[in-house]
Every structure is written in structure tokens, then in C-alpha cells.
Short mmCIF file of C-alpha atoms in Angstrom, two decimals:
data_model
loop_
_atom_site.label_atom_id
_atom_site.label_comp_id
_atom_site.label_asym_id
_atom_site.label_seq_id
_atom_site.Cartn_x
_atom_site.Cartn_y
_atom_site.Cartn_z
CA UNK K 10 81.67 80.29 93.17
CA UNK K 11 78.76 82.33 94.48
CA UNK K 12 79.21 85.26 92.14
CA UNK K 13 76.76 87.62 93.83
CA UNK K 14 78.90 87.49 96.97
CA UNK K 15 81.88 89.13 95.25
CA UNK K 16 82.18 92.86 94.73
CA UNK K 17 85.10 94.91 93.46
CA UNK K 18 86.25 98.11 95.13
CA UNK K 19 88.84 100.44 93.63
CA UNK K 20 90.85 103.02 95.54
CA UNK K 21 87.87 105.40 95.47
CA UNK K 22 85.90 105.87 98.64
CA UNK K 23 82.65 103.99 99.13
CA UNK K 24 79.81 104.43 101.59
CA UNK K 25 81.65 102.56 104.35
CA UNK K 26 84.02 104.59 106.50
CA UNK K 27 86.87 102.09 106.64
CA UNK K 28 88.84 104.33 109.01
CA UNK K 29 86.13 104.44 111.66
CA UNK K 30 87.03 102.37 114.71
CA UNK K 31 85.43 101.79 118.09
CA UNK K 32 87.60 104.31 119.90
CA UNK K 33 85.81 107.09 117.99
CA UNK K 34 82.69 106.29 120.03
CA UNK K 35 84.40 107.22 123.31
CA UNK K 36 86.84 110.01 122.47
CA UNK K 37 84.44 112.78 121.55
CA UNK K 38 84.66 114.39 124.96
CA UNK K 39 81.52 112.85 126.44
CA UNK K 40 82.38 112.19 130.07
CA UNK K 41 81.42 109.13 132.07
CA UNK K 42 80.46 106.80 129.22
CA UNK K 43 80.72 103.08 129.93
CA UNK K 44 82.69 101.71 126.99
CA UNK K 45 81.07 98.83 125.12
CA UNK K 46 82.48 100.06 121.80
CA UNK K 47 86.13 99.02 122.21
CA UNK K 48 87.04 95.35 122.56
CA UNK K 49 90.01 95.84 124.90
CA UNK K 50 89.61 93.81 128.10
CA UNK K 51 88.75 95.98 131.09
CA UNK K 52 91.01 96.16 134.13
CA UNK K 53 94.13 95.87 131.99
CA UNK K 54 97.06 95.99 131.80
CA UNK K 55 97.45 94.04 135.06
CA UNK K 56 99.75 95.38 137.74
CA UNK K 57 102.54 92.87 137.05
CA UNK K 58 102.59 93.87 133.37
CA UNK K 59 102.61 97.56 134.16
CA UNK K 60 105.59 96.91 136.43
CA UNK K 61 107.49 95.09 133.67
CA UNK K 62 106.82 97.96 131.28
CA UNK K 63 107.89 100.51 133.88
CA UNK K 64 111.12 98.62 134.55
CA UNK K 65 111.96 98.77 130.83
CA UNK K 66 112.04 102.57 130.93
CA UNK K 67 115.49 102.45 132.51
CA UNK K 68 116.81 101.18 129.16
CA UNK K 69 115.36 103.89 126.92
CA UNK K 70 118.77 105.35 126.17
CA UNK K 71 119.63 102.24 124.15
CA UNK K 72 118.11 101.32 120.81
CA UNK K 73 115.40 98.64 121.04
CA UNK K 74 116.63 95.03 120.86
CA UNK K 75 113.83 92.68 119.88
CA UNK K 76 115.71 89.38 120.02
CA UNK K 77 114.41 88.22 123.41
CA UNK K 78 110.81 89.12 122.62
CA UNK K 79 111.02 87.49 119.21
CA UNK K 80 112.42 84.31 120.74
CA UNK K 81 109.66 84.31 123.37
CA UNK K 82 106.95 84.57 120.70
CA UNK K 83 108.59 81.81 118.69
CA UNK K 84 108.74 79.52 121.71
CA UNK K 85 105.12 80.24 122.64
CA UNK K 86 103.98 78.99 119.21
CA UNK K 87 106.61 76.27 118.74
CA UNK K 88 108.18 78.02 115.75
CA UNK K 89 111.70 79.03 114.74
CA UNK K 90 112.47 82.71 115.20
CA UNK K 91 112.78 83.11 111.43
CA UNK K 92 109.00 82.75 111.25
CA UNK K 93 108.30 85.65 113.64
CA UNK K 94 108.13 89.37 112.96
CA UNK K 95 107.29 91.83 115.74
CA UNK K 96 105.17 94.81 114.71
CA UNK K 97 103.69 97.98 116.16
CA UNK K 98 100.33 96.27 116.54
CA UNK K 99 98.46 94.30 113.90
CA UNK K 100 97.69 97.56 112.11
CA UNK K 101 101.33 97.93 111.06
CA UNK K 102 101.28 94.37 109.75
CA UNK K 103 98.37 95.17 107.43
CA UNK K 104 100.29 98.10 105.98
CA UNK K 105 103.43 96.01 105.51
CA UNK K 106 101.49 93.28 103.73
CA UNK K 107 99.79 95.77 101.44
CA UNK K 108 103.03 97.54 100.52
CA UNK K 109 105.63 94.78 100.49
CA UNK K 110 103.94 91.78 98.88
CA UNK K 111 103.74 91.50 95.07
CA UNK K 112 99.96 91.36 95.12
CA UNK K 113 97.75 91.80 92.05
CA UNK K 114 94.36 90.32 92.94
CA UNK K 115 93.62 90.80 96.67
CA UNK K 116 90.38 89.66 98.26
CA UNK K 117 89.08 90.63 101.69
CA UNK K 118 86.37 88.55 103.36
CA UNK K 119 83.74 90.80 104.98
CA UNK K 120 82.27 91.74 107.36
CA UNK K 121 85.59 92.03 109.16
CA UNK K 122 88.02 94.55 110.59
CA UNK K 123 88.26 97.26 107.95
CA UNK K 124 91.93 98.23 108.31
CA UNK K 125 93.21 95.43 105.98
CA UNK K 126 91.16 96.74 103.07
CA UNK K 127 92.00 100.34 103.89
CA UNK K 128 95.72 99.50 103.84
CA UNK K 129 95.41 97.69 100.52
CA UNK K 130 93.50 100.54 98.91
CA UNK K 131 95.95 103.11 100.27
CA UNK K 132 98.73 101.10 98.61
CA UNK K 133 96.94 101.41 95.28
CA UNK K 134 95.34 97.99 95.05
CA UNK K 135 91.91 97.23 93.65
CA UNK K 136 90.21 95.13 96.30
CA UNK K 137 87.54 92.52 95.77
CA UNK K 138 85.16 91.77 98.63
CA UNK K 139 83.60 88.45 99.49
CA UNK K 140 80.54 89.18 101.61
CA UNK K 141 79.33 86.68 104.18
CA UNK K 142 75.64 86.79 105.06
CA UNK K 143 73.60 86.66 108.23
CA UNK K 144 71.31 84.06 106.64
CA UNK K 145 74.32 81.71 106.61
CA UNK K 146 75.37 82.69 110.12
CA UNK K 147 78.26 84.69 108.62
CA UNK K 148 80.02 81.37 108.05
CA UNK K 149 82.91 81.21 105.62
CA UNK K 150 82.37 79.39 102.32
CA UNK K 151 85.76 78.80 100.67
CA UNK K 152 84.04 78.34 97.31
CA UNK K 153 82.93 81.99 97.41
CA UNK K 154 86.55 83.20 97.17
CA UNK K 155 87.65 83.71 93.54
CA UNK K 156 90.13 81.09 92.35
CA UNK K 157 92.49 83.72 90.95
CA UNK K 158 92.89 85.62 94.24
CA UNK K 159 96.58 85.84 95.13
CA UNK K 160 95.93 87.39 98.55
CA UNK K 161 93.01 86.50 100.82
CA UNK K 162 92.41 88.19 104.17
CA UNK K 163 90.02 86.77 106.77
CA UNK K 164 89.56 87.28 110.51
CA UNK K 165 89.19 84.46 113.02
CA UNK K 166 87.29 84.94 115.22
CA UNK K 167 85.98 87.64 112.92
CA UNK K 168 85.44 91.19 114.08
CA UNK K 169 82.58 92.27 114.22
CA UNK K 170 80.54 89.07 113.78
CA UNK K 171 82.38 87.16 116.55
CA UNK K 172 82.12 84.02 114.41
CA UNK K 173 84.89 81.46 114.88
CA UNK K 174 85.58 79.69 111.59
CA UNK K 175 86.87 76.10 111.68
CA UNK K 176 90.60 75.96 111.00
CA UNK K 177 89.94 73.28 108.39
CA UNK K 178 87.60 75.59 106.49
CA UNK K 179 90.15 78.39 106.42
CA UNK K 180 92.87 75.93 105.39
CA UNK K 181 90.92 75.20 102.21
CA UNK K 182 91.78 78.71 101.06
CA UNK K 183 95.53 78.00 101.07
CA UNK K 184 97.26 77.10 97.81
CA UNK K 185 100.61 77.66 96.11
CA UNK K 186 100.93 81.16 94.70
CA UNK K 187 98.45 82.65 97.18
CA UNK K 188 99.08 84.47 100.45
CA UNK K 189 96.44 83.59 103.03
CA UNK K 190 96.32 86.15 105.85
CA UNK K 191 94.42 85.11 108.97
CA UNK K 192 93.86 87.85 111.52
CA UNK K 193 93.83 86.08 114.89
CA UNK K 194 93.84 89.27 116.97
CA UNK K 195 91.06 87.88 119.18
CA UNK K 196 92.05 84.22 119.18
CA UNK K 197 93.58 84.41 122.65
CA UNK K 198 90.13 85.42 123.93
CA UNK K 199 88.77 82.02 122.85
CA UNK K 200 89.26 79.31 125.51
CA UNK K 201 91.80 76.76 124.31
CA UNK K 202 92.20 78.49 120.92
CA UNK K 203 90.75 75.37 119.20
CA UNK K 204 90.76 76.82 115.66
CA UNK K 205 94.10 78.62 115.78
CA UNK K 206 96.52 78.37 112.87
CA UNK K 207 99.29 80.32 114.60
CA UNK K 208 101.60 77.32 114.97
CA UNK K 209 100.85 75.82 111.56
CA UNK K 210 103.74 75.39 109.12
CA UNK K 211 102.14 73.03 106.58
CA UNK K 212 99.90 75.48 104.69
CA UNK K 213 101.58 77.28 101.76
CA UNK K 214 101.52 81.05 101.94
CA UNK K 215 99.97 81.20 105.41
CA UNK K 216 100.39 84.45 107.35
CA UNK K 217 98.91 84.70 110.85
CA UNK K 218 98.60 88.00 112.67
CA UNK K 219 98.34 88.30 116.43
CA UNK K 220 97.76 91.33 118.66
CA UNK K 221 98.55 91.77 122.34
CA UNK K 222 96.52 94.95 122.66
CA UNK K 223 93.10 93.41 123.30
CA UNK K 224 93.64 90.83 126.05
CA UNK K 225 96.37 92.78 127.81
CA UNK K 226 95.10 96.36 127.46
CA UNK K 227 98.04 97.59 125.40
CA UNK K 228 96.27 99.52 122.64
CA UNK K 229 98.28 102.61 123.54
CA UNK K 230 101.59 100.74 123.41
CA UNK K 231 101.12 99.12 119.96
CA UNK K 232 102.48 95.58 119.93
CA UNK K 233 101.64 92.57 117.79
CA UNK K 234 103.37 90.06 115.57
CA UNK K 235 103.34 88.19 112.27
CA UNK K 236 103.86 84.44 111.91
CA UNK K 237 104.77 83.38 108.38
CA UNK K 238 107.23 81.58 106.16
CA UNK K 239 110.78 82.92 106.62
CA UNK K 240 110.82 84.38 103.12
CA UNK K 241 107.66 86.36 103.82
CA UNK K 242 108.96 87.54 107.19
CA UNK K 243 112.16 88.75 105.54
CA UNK K 244 110.20 90.61 102.88
CA UNK K 245 108.02 92.36 105.43
CA UNK K 246 110.98 93.14 107.67
CA UNK K 247 112.73 94.94 104.83
CA UNK K 248 109.67 97.18 104.49
CA UNK K 249 109.76 98.17 108.16
CA UNK K 250 111.57 101.26 109.41
CA UNK K 251 114.48 100.73 111.75
CA UNK K 252 113.50 99.88 115.33
CA UNK K 253 109.74 99.76 114.65
CA UNK K 254 108.82 98.39 118.08
CA UNK K 255 109.73 100.35 121.19
CA UNK K 256 111.63 98.96 124.16
CA UNK K 257 108.54 99.08 126.45
CA UNK K 258 106.49 97.24 123.81
CA UNK K 259 109.18 94.58 123.46
CA UNK K 260 109.25 94.12 127.24
CA UNK K 261 105.48 93.68 127.21
CA UNK K 262 105.62 91.14 124.38
CA UNK K 263 108.19 89.02 126.17
CA UNK K 264 106.25 89.19 129.44
CA UNK K 265 102.96 88.16 127.80
CA UNK K 266 104.54 84.99 126.40
CA UNK K 267 105.39 83.56 129.83
CA UNK K 268 103.54 80.45 131.07
CA UNK K 269 101.96 82.46 133.88
CA UNK K 270 100.71 85.10 131.45
CA UNK K 271 99.30 82.49 129.07
CA UNK K 272 97.48 80.85 131.98
CA UNK K 273 96.04 84.23 132.98
CA UNK K 274 94.88 84.87 129.43
CA UNK K 275 93.18 81.47 129.34
CA UNK K 276 91.37 82.20 132.59
CA UNK K 277 90.26 85.55 131.23
CA UNK K 278 88.98 83.86 128.06
CA UNK K 279 86.94 81.41 130.14
CA UNK K 280 85.42 84.25 132.16
CA UNK K 281 84.59 86.11 128.97
CA UNK K 282 82.77 83.05 127.61
CA UNK K 283 80.59 82.95 130.73
CA UNK K 284 79.86 86.68 130.60
CA UNK K 285 79.12 86.50 126.87
CA UNK K 286 76.53 83.79 127.50
CA UNK K 287 74.92 86.04 130.11
CA UNK K 288 74.81 88.94 127.64
CA UNK K 289 73.30 86.77 124.91
CA UNK K 290 70.67 85.44 127.30
CA UNK K 291 69.72 88.98 128.24
CA UNK K 292 69.53 90.12 124.62
CA UNK K 293 67.27 87.17 123.81
CA UNK K 294 64.63 88.70 126.08
CA UNK K 295 64.10 91.54 123.59
CA UNK K 296 61.84 90.79 120.63
CA UNK K 297 63.36 93.75 118.76
CA UNK K 298 66.95 92.44 118.98
CA UNK K 299 68.57 89.64 117.00
CA UNK K 300 72.09 88.65 118.07
CA UNK K 301 74.61 86.50 116.23
CA UNK K 302 74.30 83.72 118.79
CA UNK K 303 77.29 81.72 117.53
CA UNK K 304 79.59 84.41 118.96
CA UNK K 305 82.91 83.10 120.26
CA UNK K 306 84.86 86.35 120.70
CA UNK K 307 84.77 89.04 123.40
CA UNK K 308 82.00 90.93 121.58
CA UNK K 309 78.54 90.34 120.14
CA UNK K 310 76.96 91.62 116.93
CA UNK K 311 73.27 92.55 117.12
CA UNK K 312 70.63 93.72 114.65
CA UNK K 313 67.61 95.88 115.38
CA UNK K 314 65.42 98.47 113.71
CA UNK K 315 66.44 102.10 114.24
CA UNK K 316 69.81 101.06 115.64
CA UNK K 317 71.21 104.55 115.09
CA UNK K 318 68.47 106.02 117.26
CA UNK K 319 69.01 103.36 119.91
CA UNK K 320 72.75 104.02 119.89
CA UNK K 321 72.22 107.74 120.39
CA UNK K 322 69.75 107.10 123.21
CA UNK K 323 72.19 104.69 124.88
CA UNK K 324 74.77 107.48 124.96
CA UNK K 325 72.39 109.67 126.94
CA UNK K 326 72.00 106.73 129.33
CA UNK K 327 75.76 106.41 129.77
CA UNK K 328 76.76 103.64 127.31
CA UNK K 329 78.87 103.80 124.17
CA UNK K 330 78.36 101.00 121.63
CA UNK K 331 79.95 100.43 118.23
CA UNK K 332 77.96 101.33 115.13
CA UNK K 333 77.96 98.56 112.51
CA UNK K 334 77.32 100.44 109.28
CA UNK K 335 81.04 101.11 108.68
CA UNK K 336 81.65 97.39 108.09
CA UNK K 337 81.14 96.23 104.48
CA UNK K 338 78.35 93.69 104.43
CA UNK K 339 76.47 95.34 107.29
CA UNK K 340 74.12 98.30 107.42
CA UNK K 341 72.70 100.87 109.82
CA UNK K 342 70.63 98.28 111.67
CA UNK K 343 73.72 96.68 113.24
CA UNK K 344 75.57 97.37 116.51
CA UNK K 345 78.55 95.66 118.13
CA UNK K 346 78.68 95.20 121.91
CA UNK K 347 81.79 94.39 123.90
CA UNK K 348 81.39 91.71 126.56
CA UNK K 349 81.80 93.08 130.07
CA UNK K 350 81.28 91.86 133.64
CA UNK K 351 77.83 90.81 134.80
CA UNK K 352 77.09 93.97 136.75
CA UNK K 353 77.90 96.17 133.77
CA UNK K 354 75.90 93.94 131.43
CA UNK K 355 72.85 94.07 133.67
CA UNK K 356 73.01 97.85 133.77
CA UNK K 357 73.38 97.93 130.00
CA UNK K 358 70.39 95.66 129.46
CA UNK K 359 68.27 98.01 131.57
CA UNK K 360 69.50 100.96 129.50
CA UNK K 361 68.81 99.05 126.29
CA UNK K 362 65.24 98.45 127.41
CA UNK K 363 64.78 102.18 127.91
CA UNK K 364 66.47 103.03 124.60
CA UNK K 365 64.33 100.58 122.64
CA UNK K 366 61.17 101.95 124.24
CA UNK K 367 62.18 105.49 123.38
CA UNK K 368 63.11 104.56 119.81
CA UNK K 369 59.82 102.75 119.34
CA UNK K 370 57.91 105.83 120.37
#
């Protein structure tokens, strides 16, 4: 084990604001900002999905019935319904895992989405961190995870690094007596989902989380799901309140599992890959900027001197980007950029040029 990669965090606060998320960059009242801070796909939800959600409003007098949506998710992943739990977004799933599982030695692999650790700490757990490093391309080393960890949380592709870990590498973390949580919230933004574990039933203790909010523009509706062993699903379900997912969210979940919707998501993922390559090529023109070039998700992590000054200057030029210093393992020299269409990216690159010049002065 690489001992200097492991740190222990108690329930006390540390210098990282684990509750800071990208939406904070665009909800401070500043008008007209182009949003590169939030990773929700632009132009969503599509009209056909809005129509399905609107149609569901006629049934609001009845209590939500999640059976059809649960069956649709199960069919999409080739799993029995007993392995599916619908949640109010992936965020609810993190809270359920932290509160319902008999965990004693949790480990979170960072840098990654901070809500899993926040949920664990709020539930009273002492959390150990395994920090991945830029010198290694933020690649996962299973040997860095302590052998005695009974819960391991890792993102794939990881937010904010956009690194896609091989499924075989993540699988090495699974073992009897350990819960392995893989956050695949952005996996449907990867063409073909080559490293997905969502349909896997062979790994002991595997829990996969999926979100529909990013690809389909449903952050305000809150819908996601858990894929796990039936015993784990039952345990988490008992920790949920009654009717945790609304009727409109259930309608959206069912609609997004259709063959036509999956084909649309795949096309969107392919477009994102092309636009991400364009963004990376543009960033490579700046000597002051270093991007994580192995990015596979709908966002890119970049490092530069005086990133806080550059970020502030970009706001005056009309662009909101995500600060990176709230992610454990990163510091104030990091920013995360959402991938957008070519026109928006070109405008951003021009603004970045101006911001870097101003910061350098």
C-alpha cells in the first residue's frame, strides 16, 4: 500500500468545502453567464421528455407507483428488479448508503464528487481518503486502498478529473465483506460505456449508482437509481421514506430507458467526445494551461497559476467555470470546464486568452 496516499478525516470540517457544487457558480444573481460550471447537458430535457413529464401531471392525485420505472431500469441493464432501487437522484443514494449500511472503515477515493464523503461524515463516520495524483494521471491504484476498508467509494468516469478507470481495475477492489460503490453518474456520457459495471452481478458487494440528471437535464427533478445485490437494495429501501420518488420523476425514468432514448444518449455521448477533443486542442495552445488530456467525461480538469484570478476574470467576460479547490486532492490552481458546443468553446477560448493575459499582468 502507498501509505502517503491515505489520509484520515473525522467528522470535523477541513479546508475543503464538501458542500460546494457547480451550481453555486451560476446562482449568485449574475445575469447572462454562460455556464461551464455545471455538467448538465445543454438543450435538455428534450421536447419529447418534457411532454412525457407533463403528461404524468394528470396522475398527481395518486401516490407514486414506481413498479414500471423500476422494471424499465432492470430491463435496460439486464437485471432482475430486485437489484434496482430508484432514488431522488444519486445524492439520496449516498445518504442511504452512509446511514443504512453497517460500515466501520469507509474509504473514499479522491479527487471525486464530494457528496459521498459529506454524507458519510454527516452520518458520524470517520472517513479515510485515498488521494490519486496528477503525476499518475489520476489513475486508480487498487493497492493504495487499505485492505481493511469495508466500504470503498470511487467515481467512474471520475468527477472532476474526467478519468475513466478500467472496469478490471475497479473490480480488483471487490472482496467479500466489503461494499464497493461505483458512482457511474457520467457513464452514459461515454460512448459505448466500455468500462461500465452497471450490469455486473459477479462481484461481491458491488453497488453501482446511476443518475439521469446529467444527460437528460433533470437536475431539478431528482431521479437516479442504485444497482446492487437484492439484500443491499432491501436494506437501503427500508431506510427510504415512503414514496421517495415523485410521479413525474418516475415517468422520466421509464421514458429514459426506452431504446430510442438510449440511442439518443449514445449519439449525444459521441458528439460530446468530438467537442471535448476540440476543447482540449484549444487548451493545448496555451502554455499556461495543463489539462488532464485523458478526459473521457463531459468535462475537463485544467491546472494553471492564479486560477482563482482567472476564474474571476472569466466571470466578467461572461463565463462561469467550476473552482477545483473544494475537491480533496486538488488545490486553488485547478478549474473544471464543462464541454459545450464548438461555438461556445471558441468564445470561451477567446475569453480565456484575455483572462490569462489580465492575470499575468
